[in-house]
Short mmCIF file of C-alpha atoms and ligand atoms in Angstrom, two decimals:
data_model
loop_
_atom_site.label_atom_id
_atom_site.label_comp_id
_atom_site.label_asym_id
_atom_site.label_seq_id
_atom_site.Cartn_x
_atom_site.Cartn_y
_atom_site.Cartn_z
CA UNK A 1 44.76 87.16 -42.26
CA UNK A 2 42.57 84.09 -42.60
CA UNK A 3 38.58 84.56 -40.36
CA UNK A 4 38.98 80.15 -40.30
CA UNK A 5 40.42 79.53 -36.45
CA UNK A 6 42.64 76.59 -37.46
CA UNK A 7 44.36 79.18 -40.89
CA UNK A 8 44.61 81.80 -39.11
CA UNK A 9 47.13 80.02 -36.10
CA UNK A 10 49.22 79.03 -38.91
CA UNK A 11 51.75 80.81 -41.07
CA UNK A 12 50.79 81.41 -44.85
CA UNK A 13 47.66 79.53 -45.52
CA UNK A 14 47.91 78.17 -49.47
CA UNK A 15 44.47 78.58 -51.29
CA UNK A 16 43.47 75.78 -52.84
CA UNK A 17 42.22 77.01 -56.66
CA UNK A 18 41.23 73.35 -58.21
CA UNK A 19 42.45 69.89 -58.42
CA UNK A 20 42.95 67.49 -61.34
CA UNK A 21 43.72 63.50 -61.44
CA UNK A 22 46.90 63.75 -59.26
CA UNK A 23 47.53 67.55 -59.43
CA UNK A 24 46.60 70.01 -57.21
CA UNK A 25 47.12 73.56 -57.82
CA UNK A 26 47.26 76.67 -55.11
CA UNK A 27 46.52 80.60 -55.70
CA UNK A 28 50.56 80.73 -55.86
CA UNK A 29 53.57 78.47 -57.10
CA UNK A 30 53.43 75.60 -59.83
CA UNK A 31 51.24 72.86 -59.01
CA UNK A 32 51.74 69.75 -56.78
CA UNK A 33 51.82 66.02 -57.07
CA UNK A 34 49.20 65.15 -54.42
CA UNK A 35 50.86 62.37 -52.96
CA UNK A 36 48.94 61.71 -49.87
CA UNK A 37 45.50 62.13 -51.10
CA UNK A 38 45.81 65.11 -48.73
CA UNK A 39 45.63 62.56 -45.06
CA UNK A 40 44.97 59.45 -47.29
CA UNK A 41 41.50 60.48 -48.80
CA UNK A 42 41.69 61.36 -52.37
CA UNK A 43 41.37 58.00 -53.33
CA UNK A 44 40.56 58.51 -56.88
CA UNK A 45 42.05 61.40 -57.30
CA UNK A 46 40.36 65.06 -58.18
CA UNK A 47 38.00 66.43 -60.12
CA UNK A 48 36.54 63.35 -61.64
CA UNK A 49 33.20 64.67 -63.83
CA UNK A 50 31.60 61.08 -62.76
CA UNK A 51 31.63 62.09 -59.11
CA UNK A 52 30.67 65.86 -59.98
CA UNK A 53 27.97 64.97 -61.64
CA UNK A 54 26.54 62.09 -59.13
CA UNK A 55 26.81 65.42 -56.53
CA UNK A 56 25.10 67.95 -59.10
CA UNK A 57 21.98 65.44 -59.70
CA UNK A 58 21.60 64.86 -56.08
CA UNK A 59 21.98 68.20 -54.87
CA UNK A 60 18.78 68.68 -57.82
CA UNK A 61 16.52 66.24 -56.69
CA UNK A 62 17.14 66.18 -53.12
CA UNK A 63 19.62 67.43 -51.34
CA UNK A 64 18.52 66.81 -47.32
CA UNK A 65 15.93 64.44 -46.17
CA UNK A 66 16.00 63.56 -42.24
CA UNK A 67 16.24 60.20 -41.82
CA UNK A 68 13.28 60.18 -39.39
CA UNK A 69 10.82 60.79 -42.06
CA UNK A 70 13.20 59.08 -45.18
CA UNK A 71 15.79 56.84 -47.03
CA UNK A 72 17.61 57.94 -50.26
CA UNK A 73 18.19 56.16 -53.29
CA UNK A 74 21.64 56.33 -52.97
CA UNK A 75 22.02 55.39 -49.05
CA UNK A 76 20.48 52.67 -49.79
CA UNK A 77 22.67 51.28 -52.65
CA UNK A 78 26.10 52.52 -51.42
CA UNK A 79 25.05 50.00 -48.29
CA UNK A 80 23.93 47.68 -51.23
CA UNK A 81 26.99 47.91 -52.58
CA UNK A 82 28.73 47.58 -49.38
CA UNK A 83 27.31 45.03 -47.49
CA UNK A 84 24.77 43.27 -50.08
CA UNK A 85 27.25 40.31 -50.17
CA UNK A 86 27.81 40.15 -46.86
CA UNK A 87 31.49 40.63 -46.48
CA UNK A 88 33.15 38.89 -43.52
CA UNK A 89 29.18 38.48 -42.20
CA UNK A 90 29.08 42.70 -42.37
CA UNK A 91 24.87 42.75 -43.08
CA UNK A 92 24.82 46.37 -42.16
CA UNK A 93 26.23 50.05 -42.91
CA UNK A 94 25.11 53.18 -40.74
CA UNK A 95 26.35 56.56 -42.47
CA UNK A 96 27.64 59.53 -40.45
CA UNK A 97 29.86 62.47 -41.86
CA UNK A 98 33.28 61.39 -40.51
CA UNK A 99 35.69 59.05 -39.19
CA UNK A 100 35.46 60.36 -35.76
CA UNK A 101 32.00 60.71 -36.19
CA UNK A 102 32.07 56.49 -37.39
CA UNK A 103 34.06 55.78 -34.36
CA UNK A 104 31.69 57.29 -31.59
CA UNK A 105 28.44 55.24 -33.69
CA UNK A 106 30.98 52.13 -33.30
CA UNK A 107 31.49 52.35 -29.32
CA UNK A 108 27.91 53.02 -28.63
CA UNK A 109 26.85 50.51 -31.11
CA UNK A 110 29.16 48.11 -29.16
CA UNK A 111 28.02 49.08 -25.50
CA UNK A 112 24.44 48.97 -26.90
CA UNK A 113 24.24 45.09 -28.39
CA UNK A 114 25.61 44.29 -24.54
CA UNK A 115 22.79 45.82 -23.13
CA UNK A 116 20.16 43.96 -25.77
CA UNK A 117 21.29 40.97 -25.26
CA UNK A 118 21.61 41.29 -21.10
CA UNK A 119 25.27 41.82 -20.29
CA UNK A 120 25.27 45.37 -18.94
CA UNK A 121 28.39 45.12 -17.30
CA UNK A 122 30.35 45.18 -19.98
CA UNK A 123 31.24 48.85 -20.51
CA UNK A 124 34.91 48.66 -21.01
CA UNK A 125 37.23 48.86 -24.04
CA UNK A 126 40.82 48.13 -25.15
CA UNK A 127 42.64 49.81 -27.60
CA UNK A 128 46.37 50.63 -28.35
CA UNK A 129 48.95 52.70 -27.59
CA UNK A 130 50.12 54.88 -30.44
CA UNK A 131 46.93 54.71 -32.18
CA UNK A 132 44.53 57.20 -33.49
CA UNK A 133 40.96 57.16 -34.00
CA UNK A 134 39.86 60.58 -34.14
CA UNK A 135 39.48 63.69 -32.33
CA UNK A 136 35.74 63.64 -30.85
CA UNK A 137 35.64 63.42 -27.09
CA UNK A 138 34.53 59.39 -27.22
CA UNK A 139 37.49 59.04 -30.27
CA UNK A 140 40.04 60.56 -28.61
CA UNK A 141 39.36 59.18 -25.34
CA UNK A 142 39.71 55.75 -27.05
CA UNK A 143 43.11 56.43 -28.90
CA UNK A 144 46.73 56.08 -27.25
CA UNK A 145 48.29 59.18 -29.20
CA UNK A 146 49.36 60.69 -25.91
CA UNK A 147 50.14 64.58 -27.84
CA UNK A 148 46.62 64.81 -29.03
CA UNK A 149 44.90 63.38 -25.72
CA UNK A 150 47.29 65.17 -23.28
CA UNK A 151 45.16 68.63 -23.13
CA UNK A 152 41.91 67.09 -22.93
CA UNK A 153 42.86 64.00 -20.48
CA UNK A 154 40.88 65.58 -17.35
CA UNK A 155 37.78 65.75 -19.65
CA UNK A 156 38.15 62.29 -21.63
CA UNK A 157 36.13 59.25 -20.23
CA UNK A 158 36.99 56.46 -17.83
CA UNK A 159 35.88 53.63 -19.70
CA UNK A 160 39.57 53.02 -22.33
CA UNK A 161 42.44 51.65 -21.78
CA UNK A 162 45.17 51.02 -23.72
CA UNK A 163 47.93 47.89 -24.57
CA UNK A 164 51.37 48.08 -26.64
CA UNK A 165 50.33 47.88 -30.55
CA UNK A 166 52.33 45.74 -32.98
CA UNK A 167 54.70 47.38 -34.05
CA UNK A 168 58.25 45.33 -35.26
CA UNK A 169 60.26 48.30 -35.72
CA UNK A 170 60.24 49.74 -32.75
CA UNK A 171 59.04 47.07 -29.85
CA UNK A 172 59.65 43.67 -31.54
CA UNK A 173 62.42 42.13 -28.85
CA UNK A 174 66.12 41.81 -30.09
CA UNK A 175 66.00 38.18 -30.87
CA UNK A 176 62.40 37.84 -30.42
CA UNK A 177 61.18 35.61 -32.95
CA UNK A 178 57.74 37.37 -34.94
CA UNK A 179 55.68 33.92 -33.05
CA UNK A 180 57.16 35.19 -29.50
CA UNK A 181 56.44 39.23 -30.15
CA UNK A 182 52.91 37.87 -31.40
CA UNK A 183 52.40 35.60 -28.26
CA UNK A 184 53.50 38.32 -26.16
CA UNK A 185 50.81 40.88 -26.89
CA UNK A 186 48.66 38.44 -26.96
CA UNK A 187 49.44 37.56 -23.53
CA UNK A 188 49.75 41.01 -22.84
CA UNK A 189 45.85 41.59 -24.11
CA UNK A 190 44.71 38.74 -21.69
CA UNK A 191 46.45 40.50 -18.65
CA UNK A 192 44.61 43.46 -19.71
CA UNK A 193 40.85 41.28 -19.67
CA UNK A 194 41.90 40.07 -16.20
CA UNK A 195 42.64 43.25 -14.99
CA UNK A 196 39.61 44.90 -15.92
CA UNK A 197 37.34 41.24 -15.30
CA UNK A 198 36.52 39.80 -18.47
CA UNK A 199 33.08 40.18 -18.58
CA UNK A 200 33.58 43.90 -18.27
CA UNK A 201 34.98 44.36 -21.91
CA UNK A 202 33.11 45.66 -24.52
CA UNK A 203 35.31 45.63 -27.30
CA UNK A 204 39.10 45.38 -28.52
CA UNK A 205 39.72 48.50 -31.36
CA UNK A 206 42.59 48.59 -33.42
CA UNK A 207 43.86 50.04 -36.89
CA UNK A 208 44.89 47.42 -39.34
CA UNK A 209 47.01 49.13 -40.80
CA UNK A 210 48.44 52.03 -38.29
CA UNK A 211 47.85 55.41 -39.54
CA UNK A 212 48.53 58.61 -38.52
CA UNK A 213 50.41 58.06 -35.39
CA UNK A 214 52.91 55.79 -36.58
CA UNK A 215 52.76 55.65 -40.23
CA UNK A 216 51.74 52.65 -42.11
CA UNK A 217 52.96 50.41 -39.24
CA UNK A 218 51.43 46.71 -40.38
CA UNK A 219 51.17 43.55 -38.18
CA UNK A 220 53.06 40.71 -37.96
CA UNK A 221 50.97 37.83 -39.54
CA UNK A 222 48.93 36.00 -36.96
CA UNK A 223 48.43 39.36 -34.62
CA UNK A 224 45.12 39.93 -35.14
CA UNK A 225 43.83 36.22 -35.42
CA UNK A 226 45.54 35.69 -32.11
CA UNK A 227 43.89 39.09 -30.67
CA UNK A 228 40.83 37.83 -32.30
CA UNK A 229 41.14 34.67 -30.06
CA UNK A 230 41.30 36.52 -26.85
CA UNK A 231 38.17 38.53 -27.72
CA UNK A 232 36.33 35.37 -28.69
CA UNK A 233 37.35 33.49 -25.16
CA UNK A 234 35.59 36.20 -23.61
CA UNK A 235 33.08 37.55 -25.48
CA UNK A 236 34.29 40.78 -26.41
CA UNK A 237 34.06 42.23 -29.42
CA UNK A 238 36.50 43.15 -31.95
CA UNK A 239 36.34 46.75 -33.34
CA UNK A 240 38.65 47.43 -36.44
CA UNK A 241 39.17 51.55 -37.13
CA UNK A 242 39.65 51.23 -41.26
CA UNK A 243 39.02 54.92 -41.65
CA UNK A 244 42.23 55.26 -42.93
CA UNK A 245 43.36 52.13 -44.10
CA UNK A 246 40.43 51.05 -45.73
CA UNK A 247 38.27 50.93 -48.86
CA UNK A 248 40.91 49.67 -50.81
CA UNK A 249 44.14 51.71 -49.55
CA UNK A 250 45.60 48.34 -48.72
CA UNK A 251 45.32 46.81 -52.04
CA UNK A 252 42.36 45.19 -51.34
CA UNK A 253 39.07 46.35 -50.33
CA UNK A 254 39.27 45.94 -46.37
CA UNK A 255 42.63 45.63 -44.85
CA UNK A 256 41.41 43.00 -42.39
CA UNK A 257 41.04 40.45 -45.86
CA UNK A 258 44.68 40.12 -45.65
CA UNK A 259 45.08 39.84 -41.56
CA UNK A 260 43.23 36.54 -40.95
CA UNK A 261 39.77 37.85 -39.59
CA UNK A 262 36.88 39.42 -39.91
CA UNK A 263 35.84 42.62 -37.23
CA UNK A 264 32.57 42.50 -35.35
CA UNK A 265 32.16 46.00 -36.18
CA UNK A 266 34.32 48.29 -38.80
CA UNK A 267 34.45 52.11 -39.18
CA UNK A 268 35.31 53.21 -42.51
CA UNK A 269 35.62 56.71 -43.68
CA UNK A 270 38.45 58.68 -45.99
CA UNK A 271 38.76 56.15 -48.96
CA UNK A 272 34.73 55.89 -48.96
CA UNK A 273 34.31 59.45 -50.54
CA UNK A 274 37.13 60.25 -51.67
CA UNK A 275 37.37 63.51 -50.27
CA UNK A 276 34.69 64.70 -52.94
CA UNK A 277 31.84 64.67 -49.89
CA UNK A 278 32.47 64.46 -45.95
CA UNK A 279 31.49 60.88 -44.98
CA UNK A 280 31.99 57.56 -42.60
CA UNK A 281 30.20 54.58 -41.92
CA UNK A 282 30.23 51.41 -39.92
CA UNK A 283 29.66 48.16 -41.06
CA UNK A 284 28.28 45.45 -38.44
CA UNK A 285 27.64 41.72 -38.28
CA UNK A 286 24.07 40.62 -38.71
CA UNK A 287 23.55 39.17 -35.28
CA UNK A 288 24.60 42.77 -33.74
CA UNK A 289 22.04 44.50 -35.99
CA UNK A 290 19.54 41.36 -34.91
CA UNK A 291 20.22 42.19 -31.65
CA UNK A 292 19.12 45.26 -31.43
CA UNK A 293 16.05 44.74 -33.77
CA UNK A 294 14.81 41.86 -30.96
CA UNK A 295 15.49 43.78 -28.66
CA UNK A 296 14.91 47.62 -27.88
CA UNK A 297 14.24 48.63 -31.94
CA UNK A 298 16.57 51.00 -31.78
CA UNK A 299 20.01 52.32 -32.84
CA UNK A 300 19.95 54.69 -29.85
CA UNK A 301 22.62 57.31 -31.61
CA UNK A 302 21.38 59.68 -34.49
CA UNK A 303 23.03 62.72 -36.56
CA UNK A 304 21.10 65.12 -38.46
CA UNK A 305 23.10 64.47 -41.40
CA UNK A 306 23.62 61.16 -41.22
CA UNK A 307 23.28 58.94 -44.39
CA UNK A 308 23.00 62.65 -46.16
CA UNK A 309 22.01 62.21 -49.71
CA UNK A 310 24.35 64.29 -51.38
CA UNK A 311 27.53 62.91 -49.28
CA UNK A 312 25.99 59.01 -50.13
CA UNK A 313 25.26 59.88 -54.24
CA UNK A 314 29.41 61.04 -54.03
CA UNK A 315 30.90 58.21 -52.03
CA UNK A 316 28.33 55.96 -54.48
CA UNK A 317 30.02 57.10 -57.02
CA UNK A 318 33.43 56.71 -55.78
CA UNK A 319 32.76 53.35 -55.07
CA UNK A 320 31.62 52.23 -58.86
CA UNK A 321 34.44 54.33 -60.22
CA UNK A 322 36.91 52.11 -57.81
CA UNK A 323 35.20 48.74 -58.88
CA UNK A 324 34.59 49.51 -62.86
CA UNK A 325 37.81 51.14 -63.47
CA UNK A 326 39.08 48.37 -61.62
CA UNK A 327 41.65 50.20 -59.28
CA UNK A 328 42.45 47.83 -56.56
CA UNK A 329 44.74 46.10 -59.42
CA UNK A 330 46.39 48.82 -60.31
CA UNK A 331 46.77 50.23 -56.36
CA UNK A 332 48.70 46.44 -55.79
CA UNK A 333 50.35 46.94 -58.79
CA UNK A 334 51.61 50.72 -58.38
CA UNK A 335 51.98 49.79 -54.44
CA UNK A 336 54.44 47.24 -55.71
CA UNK A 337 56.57 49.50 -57.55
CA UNK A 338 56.29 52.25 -55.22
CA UNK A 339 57.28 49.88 -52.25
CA UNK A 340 60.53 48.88 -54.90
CA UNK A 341 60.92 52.37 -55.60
CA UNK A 342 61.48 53.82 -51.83
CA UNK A 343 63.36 50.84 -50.84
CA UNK A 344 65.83 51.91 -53.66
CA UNK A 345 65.91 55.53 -53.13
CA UNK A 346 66.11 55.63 -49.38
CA UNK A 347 67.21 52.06 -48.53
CA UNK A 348 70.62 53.36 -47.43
CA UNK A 349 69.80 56.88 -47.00
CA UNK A 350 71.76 57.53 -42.95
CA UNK A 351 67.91 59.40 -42.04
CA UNK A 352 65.65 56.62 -42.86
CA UNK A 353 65.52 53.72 -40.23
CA UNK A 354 62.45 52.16 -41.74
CA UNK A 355 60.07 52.05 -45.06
CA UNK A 356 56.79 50.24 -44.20
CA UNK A 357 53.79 49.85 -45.38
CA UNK A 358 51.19 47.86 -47.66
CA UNK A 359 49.46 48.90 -51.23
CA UNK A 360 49.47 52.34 -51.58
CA UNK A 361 49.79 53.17 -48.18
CA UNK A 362 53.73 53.89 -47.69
CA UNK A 363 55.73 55.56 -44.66
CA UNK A 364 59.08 56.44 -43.82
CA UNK A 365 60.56 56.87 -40.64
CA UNK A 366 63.10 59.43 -39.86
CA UNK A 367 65.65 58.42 -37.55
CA UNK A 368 68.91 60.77 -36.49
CA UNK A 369 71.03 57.65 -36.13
CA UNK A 370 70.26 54.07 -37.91
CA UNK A 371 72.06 51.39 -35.41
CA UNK A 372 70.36 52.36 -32.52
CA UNK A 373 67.10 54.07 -33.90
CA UNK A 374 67.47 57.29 -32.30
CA UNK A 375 64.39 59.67 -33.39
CA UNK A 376 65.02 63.39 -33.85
CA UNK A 377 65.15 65.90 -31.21
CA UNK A 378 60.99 67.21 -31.52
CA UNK A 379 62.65 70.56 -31.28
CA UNK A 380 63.94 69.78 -35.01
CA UNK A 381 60.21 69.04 -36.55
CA UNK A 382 62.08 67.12 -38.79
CA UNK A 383 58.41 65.82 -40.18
CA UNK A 384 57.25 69.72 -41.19
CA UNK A 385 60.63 70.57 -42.63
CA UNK A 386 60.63 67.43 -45.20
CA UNK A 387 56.88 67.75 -45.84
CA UNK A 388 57.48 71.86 -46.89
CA UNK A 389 61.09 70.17 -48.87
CA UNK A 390 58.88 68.26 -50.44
CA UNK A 391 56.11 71.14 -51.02
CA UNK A 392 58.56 73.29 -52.29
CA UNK A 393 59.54 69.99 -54.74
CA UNK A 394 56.15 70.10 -56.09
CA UNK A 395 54.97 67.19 -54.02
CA UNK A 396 51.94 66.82 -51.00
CA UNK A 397 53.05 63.94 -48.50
CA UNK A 398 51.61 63.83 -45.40
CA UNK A 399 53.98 64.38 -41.91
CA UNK A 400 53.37 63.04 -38.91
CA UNK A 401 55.00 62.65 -35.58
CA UNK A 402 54.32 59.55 -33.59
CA UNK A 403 54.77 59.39 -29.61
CA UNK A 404 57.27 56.21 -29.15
CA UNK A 405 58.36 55.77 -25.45
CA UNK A 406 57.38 59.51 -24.60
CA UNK A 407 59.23 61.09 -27.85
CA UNK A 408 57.83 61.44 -30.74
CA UNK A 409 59.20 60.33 -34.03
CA UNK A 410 58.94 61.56 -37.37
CA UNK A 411 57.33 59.90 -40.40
CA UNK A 412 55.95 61.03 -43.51
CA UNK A 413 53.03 59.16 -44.90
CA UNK A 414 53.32 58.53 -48.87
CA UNK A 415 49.09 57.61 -49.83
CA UNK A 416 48.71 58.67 -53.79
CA UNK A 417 45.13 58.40 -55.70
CA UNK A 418 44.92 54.80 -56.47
CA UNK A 419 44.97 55.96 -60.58
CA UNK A 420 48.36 56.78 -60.30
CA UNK A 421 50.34 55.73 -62.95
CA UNK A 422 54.17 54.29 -62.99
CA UNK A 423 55.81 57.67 -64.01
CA UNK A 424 53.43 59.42 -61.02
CA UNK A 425 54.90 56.66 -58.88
CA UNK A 426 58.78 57.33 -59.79
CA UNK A 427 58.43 61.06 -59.78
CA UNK A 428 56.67 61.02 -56.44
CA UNK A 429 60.19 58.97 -55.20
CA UNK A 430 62.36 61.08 -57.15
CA UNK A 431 60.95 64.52 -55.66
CA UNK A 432 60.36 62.92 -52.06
CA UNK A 433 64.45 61.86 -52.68
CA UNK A 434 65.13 65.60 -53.26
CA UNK A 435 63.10 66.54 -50.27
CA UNK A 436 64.53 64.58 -47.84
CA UNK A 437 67.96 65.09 -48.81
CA UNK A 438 67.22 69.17 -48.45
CA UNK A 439 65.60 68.78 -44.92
CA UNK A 440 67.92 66.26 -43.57
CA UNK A 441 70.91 67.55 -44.94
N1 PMP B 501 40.48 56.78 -37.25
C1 PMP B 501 41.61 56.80 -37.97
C2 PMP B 501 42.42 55.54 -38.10
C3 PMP B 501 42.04 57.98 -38.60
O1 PMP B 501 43.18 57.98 -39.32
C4 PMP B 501 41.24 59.14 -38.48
C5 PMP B 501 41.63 60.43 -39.17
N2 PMP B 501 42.96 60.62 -39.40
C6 PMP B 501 40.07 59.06 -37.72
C7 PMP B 501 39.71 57.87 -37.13
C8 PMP B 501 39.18 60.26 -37.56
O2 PMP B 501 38.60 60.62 -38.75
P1 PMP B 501 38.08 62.11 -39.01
O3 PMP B 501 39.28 62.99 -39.06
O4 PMP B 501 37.37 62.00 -40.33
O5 PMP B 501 37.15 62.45 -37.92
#
């Protein structure tokens, strides 16, 4: 019996023995085809000796050094290497140890520029329903995925609320053209300002790219420039959650480059180490950073580990690994074919009623009938039983089950390493294929 709380609730807890490029191997059983980068993180896949040994020589040197007293070397040129061309106006990083942990530095950097520059009543924000952006008190208070909030609502804060996401498959009206559906949330996200008095808002927060709650659910082109509109009429500011979707998941290195705008403020996390160290990070506009340096001096938020040495030296690593092998190419390139690949296998398939998704960043959604969209009875975990189909078929994909109009539907989210090659791509489909077909049949 596992001692580790979360193993030891579960049935049979695999132990992981080592991981290799795309494989990863388990006390037991052949090895798998680590398809999701485990929850999209393994960006560049395992056991890369360039990453080991950025770790090893850090961990030599120095391995801790509290922020109060010092910087680090390699802190201060992963935010080089970040931010030292400004991106989008993005001056700053701030390192923490994980998404959630990015998120809650994100809200309080938000509610704290307010304050510095005199508009203290702004301690509101917006974000979406069936989203996710992380499990920490703040995090989950923030996020609309109504099965993780619903046994901690009495303790979550006051301060969120939530509007309907963008999401086509699901909410776009019969007949609704994409310019109506688009107009319509944004209407819906100015009734939401008026409710709450637009000078109250802090901050709008949404995923790019919906993760976890929805799987891979992309915008319709002009959503975020026209939420990006409201914010701007009233001075809010827009948050964008990239912890998932970001650091080059998409196909390029933010997901916003390809929506249209730029955030105020972006969290970052998964893609940034690669799974090889725990970290996160937020990226912020100069004049926010400004702000705060005219103002009080102070980021008034602090971790004892964050912008940790040893988790920086990995994720700097990562990083020059992503830009000198140069795998954004090949993650538009492989996304391509892996985008062709499910739309062949499962196009037709009676279970599927949608493939979506955006570079390497794939998800299908189960359905139990196809004309009208009818999810799965929960009772079913349809998501578990193809994700240990597709275990038992040698491959990792990642299952999920979304809450959509108080059910919750089942998706599987397909994220490889972005060095995945085209026979990696097409036996990922071909064992996923054999997987679904067991579970659903
Ligand atoms: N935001 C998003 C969009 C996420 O997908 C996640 C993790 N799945 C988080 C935040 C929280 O990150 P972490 O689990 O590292 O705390």
């Amino acid at each position: 019996m596992s001692r580790i709380l979360h193993r030891s609730l579960r049935k049979d807890p695999l132990l992981a023995v080592s991981g290799q490029g795309l494989m990863v191997r388990g006390a037991e059983g052949p090895p798998v085809i680590d398809a999701s980068g485990g929850a999209a993180v393994a960006c560049i896949g395992h056991g890369d000796e360039r990453v080991v040994r950025a770790i090893t020589e850090q961990a030599r040197q120095i391995a801790y050094a509290h922020t109060v007293f010092f910087t680090c070397e390699a802190a201060e040129e992963l935010a080089e290497l970040l931010v030292g061309e400004s991106p989008g106006g993005l001056t700053h990083a701030y390192f923490v140890s994980s998404g959630s942990e990015a998120m809650e530095a994100a809200l309080k950097l938000a509610r704290q520029y307010f304050l510095e520059i005199g508009q203290p009543r702004r301690d509101r924000f917006i974000a979406r329903r069936q989203s996710y952006h992380g499990n920490t008190l703040g995090a989950l208070g923030l996020g609309g995925n109504m099965a993780r909030r619903e046994p901690y609502e009495p303790i979550l804060a006051g301060c969120f609320s939530h509007v309907s996401p963008c999401f086509a498959y699901r909410f776009q009206g019969e007949g609704e053209s994409d310019a109506d559906y688009v107009a319509r949330l944004a209407a819906e996200l100015e009734a939401e300002f008026q409710r709450l008095g637009p000078d109250r808002v802090a901050a709008f927060v949404a995923e790019p790219i919906v993760g976890a709650t929805t799987g891979c659910v992309t915008a319709l082109p002009g959503y975020f420039p026209a939420m990006r509109e409201v914010c701007d009429r009233h001075g809010a500011l827009l948050i964008l959650d990239e912890v998932m979707c970001g650091m080059g998941r998409s196909g390029t290195l933010h997901a916003w480059e390809q929506e249209g705008v730029t955030p105020d403020i972006q969290t970052i996390a998964k893609g940034l180490g690669g799974g090889y160290q725990p970290i996160g990070a937020i990226l912020a506009q100069g004049r926010i950073v400004r702000a705060l340096a005219e103002g009080s001096g102070a980021f008034k938020h602090g971790h004892t580990y964050q912008a940790h040495p040893v988790a920086c030296a990995a994720a700097l690593a990562v990083q020059r690994i992503i830009r000198e092998d140069d795998l954004l190419a090949n993650v538009r390139a492989m996304g391509g074919r892996l985008e062709a690949g499910l739309h062949e296998r499962f196009g037709n398939h009676a279970h599927v009623g949608d493939i979506r998704g955006r570079g390497l960043f794939w998800a299908l959604e189960f359905v139990e009938d196809r004309a009208s969209r009818r999810s799965f009875d929960p009772a079913r975990k349809v998501n578990e039983a193809v994700k240990d189909a597709a275990m038992a078929a040698g491959v990792m994909i990642y299952p999920m089950g979304g809450t959509i109009d108080g059910r919750v539907g089942d998706h599987v989210i397909i994220a490889p390493p972005y060095i995945a090659g085209p026979e990696d791509i097409d036996r990922i489909v071909e064992r996923l294929g054999e997987a679904v077909d067991r579970a659903l049949a």
